[in-house]
Short mmCIF file of C-alpha atoms in Angstrom, two decimals:
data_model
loop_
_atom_site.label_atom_id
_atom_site.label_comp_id
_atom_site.label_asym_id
_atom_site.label_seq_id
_atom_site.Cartn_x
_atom_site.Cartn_y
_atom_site.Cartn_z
CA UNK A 130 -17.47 -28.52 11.38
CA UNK A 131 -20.06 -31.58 10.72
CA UNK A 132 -22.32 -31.09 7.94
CA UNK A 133 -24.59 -33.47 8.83
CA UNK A 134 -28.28 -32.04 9.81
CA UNK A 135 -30.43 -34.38 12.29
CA UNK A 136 -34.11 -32.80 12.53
CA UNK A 137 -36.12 -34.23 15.37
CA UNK A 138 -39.94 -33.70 15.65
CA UNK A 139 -42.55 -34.22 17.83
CA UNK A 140 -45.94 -33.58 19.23
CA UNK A 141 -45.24 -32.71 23.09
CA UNK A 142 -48.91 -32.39 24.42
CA UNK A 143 -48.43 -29.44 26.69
CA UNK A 144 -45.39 -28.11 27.93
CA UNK A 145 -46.83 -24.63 29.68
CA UNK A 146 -48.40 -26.21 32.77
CA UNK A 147 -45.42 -28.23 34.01
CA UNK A 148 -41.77 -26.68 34.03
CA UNK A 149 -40.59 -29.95 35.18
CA UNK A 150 -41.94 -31.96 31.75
CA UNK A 151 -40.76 -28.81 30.07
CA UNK A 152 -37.10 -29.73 31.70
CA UNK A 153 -37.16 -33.11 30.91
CA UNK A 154 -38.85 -32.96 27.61
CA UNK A 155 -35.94 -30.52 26.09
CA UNK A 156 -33.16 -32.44 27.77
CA UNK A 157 -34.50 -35.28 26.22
CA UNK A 158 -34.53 -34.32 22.39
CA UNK A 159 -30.99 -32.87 23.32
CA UNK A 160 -29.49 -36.24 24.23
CA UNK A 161 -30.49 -37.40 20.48
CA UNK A 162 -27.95 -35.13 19.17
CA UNK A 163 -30.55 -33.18 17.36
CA UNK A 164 -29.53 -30.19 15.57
CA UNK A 165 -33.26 -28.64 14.74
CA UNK A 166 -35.70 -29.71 17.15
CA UNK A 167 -39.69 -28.85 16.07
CA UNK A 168 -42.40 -29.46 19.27
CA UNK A 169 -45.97 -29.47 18.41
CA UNK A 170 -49.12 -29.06 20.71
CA UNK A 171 -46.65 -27.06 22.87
CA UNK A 172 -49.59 -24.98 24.37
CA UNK A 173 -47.09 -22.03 24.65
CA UNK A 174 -47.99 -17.95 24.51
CA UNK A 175 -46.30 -15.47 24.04
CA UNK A 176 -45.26 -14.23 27.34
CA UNK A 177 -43.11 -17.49 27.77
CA UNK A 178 -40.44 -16.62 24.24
CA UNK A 179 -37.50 -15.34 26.58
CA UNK A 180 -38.22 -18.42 29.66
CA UNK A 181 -38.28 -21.20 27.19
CA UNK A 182 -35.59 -19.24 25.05
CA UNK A 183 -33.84 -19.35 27.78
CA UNK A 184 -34.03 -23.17 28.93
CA UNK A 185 -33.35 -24.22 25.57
CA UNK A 186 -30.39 -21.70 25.20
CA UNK A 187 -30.23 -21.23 21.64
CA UNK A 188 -32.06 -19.30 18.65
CA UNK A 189 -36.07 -20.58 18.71
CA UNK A 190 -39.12 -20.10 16.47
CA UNK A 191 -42.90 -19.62 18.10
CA UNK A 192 -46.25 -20.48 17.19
CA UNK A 193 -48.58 -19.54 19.93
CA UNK A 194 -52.12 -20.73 20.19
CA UNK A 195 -53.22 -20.81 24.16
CA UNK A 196 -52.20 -22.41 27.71
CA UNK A 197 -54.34 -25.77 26.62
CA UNK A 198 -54.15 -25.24 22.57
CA UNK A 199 -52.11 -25.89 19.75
CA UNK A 200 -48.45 -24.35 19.22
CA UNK A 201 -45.42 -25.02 17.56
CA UNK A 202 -42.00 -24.51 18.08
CA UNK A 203 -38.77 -24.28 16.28
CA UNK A 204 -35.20 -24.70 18.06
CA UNK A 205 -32.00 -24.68 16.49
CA UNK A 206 -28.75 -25.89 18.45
CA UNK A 207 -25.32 -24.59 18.18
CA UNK A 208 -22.50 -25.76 16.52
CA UNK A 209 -23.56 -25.88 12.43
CA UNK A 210 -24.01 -22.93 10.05
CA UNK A 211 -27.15 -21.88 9.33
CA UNK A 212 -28.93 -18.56 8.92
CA UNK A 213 -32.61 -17.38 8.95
CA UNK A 214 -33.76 -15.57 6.06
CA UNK A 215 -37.28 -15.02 6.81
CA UNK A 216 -40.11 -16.33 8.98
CA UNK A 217 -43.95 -16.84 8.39
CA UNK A 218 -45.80 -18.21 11.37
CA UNK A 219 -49.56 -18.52 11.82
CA UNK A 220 -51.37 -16.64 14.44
CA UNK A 221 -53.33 -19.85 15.82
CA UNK A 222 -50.24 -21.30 16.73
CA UNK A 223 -50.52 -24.39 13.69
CA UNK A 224 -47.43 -23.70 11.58
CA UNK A 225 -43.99 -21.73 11.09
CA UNK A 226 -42.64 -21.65 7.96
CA UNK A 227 -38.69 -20.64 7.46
CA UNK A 228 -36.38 -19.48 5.01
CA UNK A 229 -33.22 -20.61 5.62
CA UNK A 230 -30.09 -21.64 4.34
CA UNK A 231 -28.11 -24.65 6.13
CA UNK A 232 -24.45 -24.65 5.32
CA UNK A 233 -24.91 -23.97 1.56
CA UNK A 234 -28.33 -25.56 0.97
CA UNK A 235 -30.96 -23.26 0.44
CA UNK A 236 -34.84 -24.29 1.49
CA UNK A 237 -37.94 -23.92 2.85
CA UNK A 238 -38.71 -25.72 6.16
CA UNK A 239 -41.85 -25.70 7.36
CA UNK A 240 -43.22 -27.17 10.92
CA UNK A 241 -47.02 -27.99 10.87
CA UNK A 242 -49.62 -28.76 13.79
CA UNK A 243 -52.70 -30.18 11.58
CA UNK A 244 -55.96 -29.74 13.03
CA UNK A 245 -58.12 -33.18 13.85
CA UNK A 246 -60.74 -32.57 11.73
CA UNK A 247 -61.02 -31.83 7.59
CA UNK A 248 -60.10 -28.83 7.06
CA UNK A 249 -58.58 -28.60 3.44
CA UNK A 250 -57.88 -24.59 3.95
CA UNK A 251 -55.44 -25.12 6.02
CA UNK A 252 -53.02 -26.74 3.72
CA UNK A 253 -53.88 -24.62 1.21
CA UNK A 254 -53.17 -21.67 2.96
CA UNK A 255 -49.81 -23.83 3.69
CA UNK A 256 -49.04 -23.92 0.17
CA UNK A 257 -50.00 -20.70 -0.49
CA UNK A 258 -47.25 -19.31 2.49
CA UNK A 259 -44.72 -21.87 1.02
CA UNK A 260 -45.08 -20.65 -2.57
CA UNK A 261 -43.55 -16.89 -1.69
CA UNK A 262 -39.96 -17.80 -1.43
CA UNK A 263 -38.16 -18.27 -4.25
CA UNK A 264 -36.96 -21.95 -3.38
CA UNK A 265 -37.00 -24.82 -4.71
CA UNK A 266 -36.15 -27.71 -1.47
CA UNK A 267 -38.65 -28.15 0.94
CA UNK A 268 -38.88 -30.05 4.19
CA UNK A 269 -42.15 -29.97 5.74
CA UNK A 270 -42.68 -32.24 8.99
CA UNK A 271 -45.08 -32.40 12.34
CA UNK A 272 -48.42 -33.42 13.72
CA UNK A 273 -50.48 -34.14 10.36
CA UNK A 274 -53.24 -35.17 11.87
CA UNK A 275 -53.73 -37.12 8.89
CA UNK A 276 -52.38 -40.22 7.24
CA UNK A 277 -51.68 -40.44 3.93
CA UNK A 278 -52.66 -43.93 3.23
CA UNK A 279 -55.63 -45.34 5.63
CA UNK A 280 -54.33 -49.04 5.04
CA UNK A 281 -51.09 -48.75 5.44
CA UNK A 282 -50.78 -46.09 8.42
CA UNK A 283 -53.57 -47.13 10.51
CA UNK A 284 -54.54 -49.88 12.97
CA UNK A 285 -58.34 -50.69 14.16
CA UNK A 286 -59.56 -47.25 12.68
CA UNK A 287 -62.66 -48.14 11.10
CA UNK A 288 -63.26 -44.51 9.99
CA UNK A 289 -61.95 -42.48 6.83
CA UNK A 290 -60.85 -39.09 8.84
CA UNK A 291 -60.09 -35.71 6.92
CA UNK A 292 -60.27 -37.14 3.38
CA UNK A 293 -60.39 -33.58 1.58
CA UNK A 294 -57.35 -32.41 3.96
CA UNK A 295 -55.39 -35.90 2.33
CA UNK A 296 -56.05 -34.49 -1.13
CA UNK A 297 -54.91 -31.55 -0.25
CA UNK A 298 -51.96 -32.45 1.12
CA UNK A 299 -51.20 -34.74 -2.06
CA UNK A 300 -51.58 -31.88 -4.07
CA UNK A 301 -49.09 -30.22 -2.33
CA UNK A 302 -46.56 -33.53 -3.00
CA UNK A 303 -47.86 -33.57 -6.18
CA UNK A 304 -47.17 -29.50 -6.80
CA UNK A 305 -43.99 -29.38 -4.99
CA UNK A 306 -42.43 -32.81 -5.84
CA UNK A 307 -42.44 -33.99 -2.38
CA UNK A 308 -41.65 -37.82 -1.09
CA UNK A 309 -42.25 -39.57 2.33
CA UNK A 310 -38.49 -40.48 3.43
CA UNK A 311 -40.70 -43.58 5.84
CA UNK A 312 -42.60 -44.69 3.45
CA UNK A 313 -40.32 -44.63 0.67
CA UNK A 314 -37.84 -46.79 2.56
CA UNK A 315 -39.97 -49.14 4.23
CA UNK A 316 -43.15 -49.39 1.29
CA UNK A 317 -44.86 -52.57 3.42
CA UNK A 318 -43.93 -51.85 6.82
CA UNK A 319 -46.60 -50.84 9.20
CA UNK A 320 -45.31 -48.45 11.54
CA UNK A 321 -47.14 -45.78 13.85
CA UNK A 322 -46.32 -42.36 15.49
CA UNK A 323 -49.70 -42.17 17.66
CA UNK A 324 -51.51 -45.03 19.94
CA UNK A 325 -54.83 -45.36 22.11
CA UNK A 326 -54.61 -48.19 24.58
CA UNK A 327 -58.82 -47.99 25.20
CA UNK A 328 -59.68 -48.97 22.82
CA UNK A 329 -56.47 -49.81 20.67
CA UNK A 330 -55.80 -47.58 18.05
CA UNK A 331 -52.87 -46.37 16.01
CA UNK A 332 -52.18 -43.89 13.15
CA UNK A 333 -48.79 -42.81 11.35
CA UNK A 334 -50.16 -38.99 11.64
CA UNK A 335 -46.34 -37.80 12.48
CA UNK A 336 -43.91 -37.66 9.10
CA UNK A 337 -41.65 -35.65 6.90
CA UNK A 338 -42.03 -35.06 3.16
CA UNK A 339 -39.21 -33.95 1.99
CA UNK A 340 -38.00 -32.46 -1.97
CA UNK A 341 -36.70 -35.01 -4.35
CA UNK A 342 -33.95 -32.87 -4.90
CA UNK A 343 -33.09 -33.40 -1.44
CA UNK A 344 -33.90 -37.32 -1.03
CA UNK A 345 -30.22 -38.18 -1.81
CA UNK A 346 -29.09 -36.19 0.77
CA UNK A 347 -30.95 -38.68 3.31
CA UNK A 348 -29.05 -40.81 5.64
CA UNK A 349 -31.38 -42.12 7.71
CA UNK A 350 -35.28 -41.51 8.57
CA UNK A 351 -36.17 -43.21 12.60
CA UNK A 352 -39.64 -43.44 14.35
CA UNK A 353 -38.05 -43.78 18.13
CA UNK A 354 -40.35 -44.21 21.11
CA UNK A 355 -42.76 -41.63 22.68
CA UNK A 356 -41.27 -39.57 25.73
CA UNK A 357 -43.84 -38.39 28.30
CA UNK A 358 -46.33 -37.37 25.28
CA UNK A 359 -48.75 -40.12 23.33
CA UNK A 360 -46.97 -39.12 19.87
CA UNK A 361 -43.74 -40.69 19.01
CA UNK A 362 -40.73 -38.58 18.35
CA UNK A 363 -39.53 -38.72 14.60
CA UNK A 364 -35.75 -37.95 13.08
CA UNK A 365 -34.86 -37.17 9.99
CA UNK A 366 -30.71 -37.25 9.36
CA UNK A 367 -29.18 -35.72 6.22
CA UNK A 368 -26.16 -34.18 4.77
CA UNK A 369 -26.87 -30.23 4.53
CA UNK A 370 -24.46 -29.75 1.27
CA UNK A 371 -25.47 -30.93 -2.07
CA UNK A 372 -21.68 -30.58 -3.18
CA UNK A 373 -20.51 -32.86 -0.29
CA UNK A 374 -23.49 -35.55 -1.10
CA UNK A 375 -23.29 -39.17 -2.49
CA UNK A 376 -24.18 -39.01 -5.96
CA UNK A 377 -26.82 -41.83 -5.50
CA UNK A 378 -27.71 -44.75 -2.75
CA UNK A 379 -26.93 -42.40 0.17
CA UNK A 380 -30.35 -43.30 2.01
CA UNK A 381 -29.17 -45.62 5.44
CA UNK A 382 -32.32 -47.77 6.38
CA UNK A 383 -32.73 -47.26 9.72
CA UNK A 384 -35.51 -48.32 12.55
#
């Protein structure tokens, strides 16, 4: 069985109103050989668990908020060993947080919808969530809706957005020993998960952070091309055993 973990993640816009971008949008993330797949802004509820269970066809994770609102998602495919320990997800449909061990890693993985304006509380009340396992690895990944760095991971945005939400979230880097897999690989590049087209604008708002006791289980971090959404997707491919890891320099750079 293939240890090797590829987590895909992106923000979907809506998939309640149409069952054919629904179709197309799961067999899409499926063709990238994705093993965990996390949707945000899925605008799902909860009458829908057992029809999109069903379409996906294996185990999946909801975070409701409303027909036209928020949501989050969390599907697993078959074919690697992994088990659910326990499950936190917010009622607004803006985060699920698991406990879960993949082959015989032990972490925390936690799939985030970040509201577009400042609101600090939220990731606090992230933190808080994350803090009541007992682990110490932690992927966190999704929607942001914040950069981390306005220079670097924004084009033609002339304003500072959600500035107390950005400490926040570095405080939770800072408190959990957390590093951007992107950024860390490519330090100069400019690269962006989310466009305008009138008037031009583009922000990185889509990323992982991931432990630094997992970073040298990295293979490869992607930004690929946008699929029937405005966000692009983002993948994140790592070997889920620590024993069966590189000892050092096992990051592949990888557009």
């Amino acid at each position: 069985m293939d240890n090797h973990i590829k987590k895909f993640s992106m923000n979907v816009r809506g998939l309640f109103s149409s069952a054919k971008k629904r179709s197309d949008v799961f067999n899409w993330a499926k063709s990238k050989s994705s093993s965990i797949v996390c949707f945000q802004e899925t605008h799902s509820t909860r009458d829908i668990e057992t029809l999109w269970g069903d379409e996906w066809g294996h185990q999946c994770y909801f975070g409701h908020g409303d027909s036209r609102n928020a949501g989050v998602c969390v599907m697993f495919r078959g074919g690697y060993d992994y088990e659910i320990h326990e499950s936190l997800i917010d009622q607004h449909g803006r985060y699920i947080i698991l406990n879960l061990t993949l082959y015989d890693q032990r972490l925390t993985l936690v799939c985030l919808y970040g509201y577009n304006t400042d609101k600090p509380e939220f990731f606090c009340d992230i933190l808080q969530k994350t803090m009541r396992f007992s682990n110490t690895s932690f992927i966190f990944l999704g929607d942001w809706n914040v950069v981390q760095d306005k220079n670097d991971d924004t084009y033609n945005v002339i304003h500072d957005r959600n500035p107390n939400s950005r400490k926040k979230i570095d405080e939770i880097k800072e408190t959990l020993l957390l590093l951007d897999p992107w950024r860390t690989c490519y330090p100069s590049d400019r690269k962006f998960t989310w466009r305008q087209t009138s008037p031009i604008k583009q922000s990185r708002l889509d990323y992982y952070l991931v432990s630094e006791n997992l970073f040298t289980l990295v293979e490869s971090t992607k930004i690929i091309p946008e699929y029937r959404t405005d966000h692009s997707a983002i993948i994140l491919t790592f070997t889920a055993s620590l024993a069966k890891a590189k000892d050092t320099g096992n990051l592949i750079l990888s557009f």
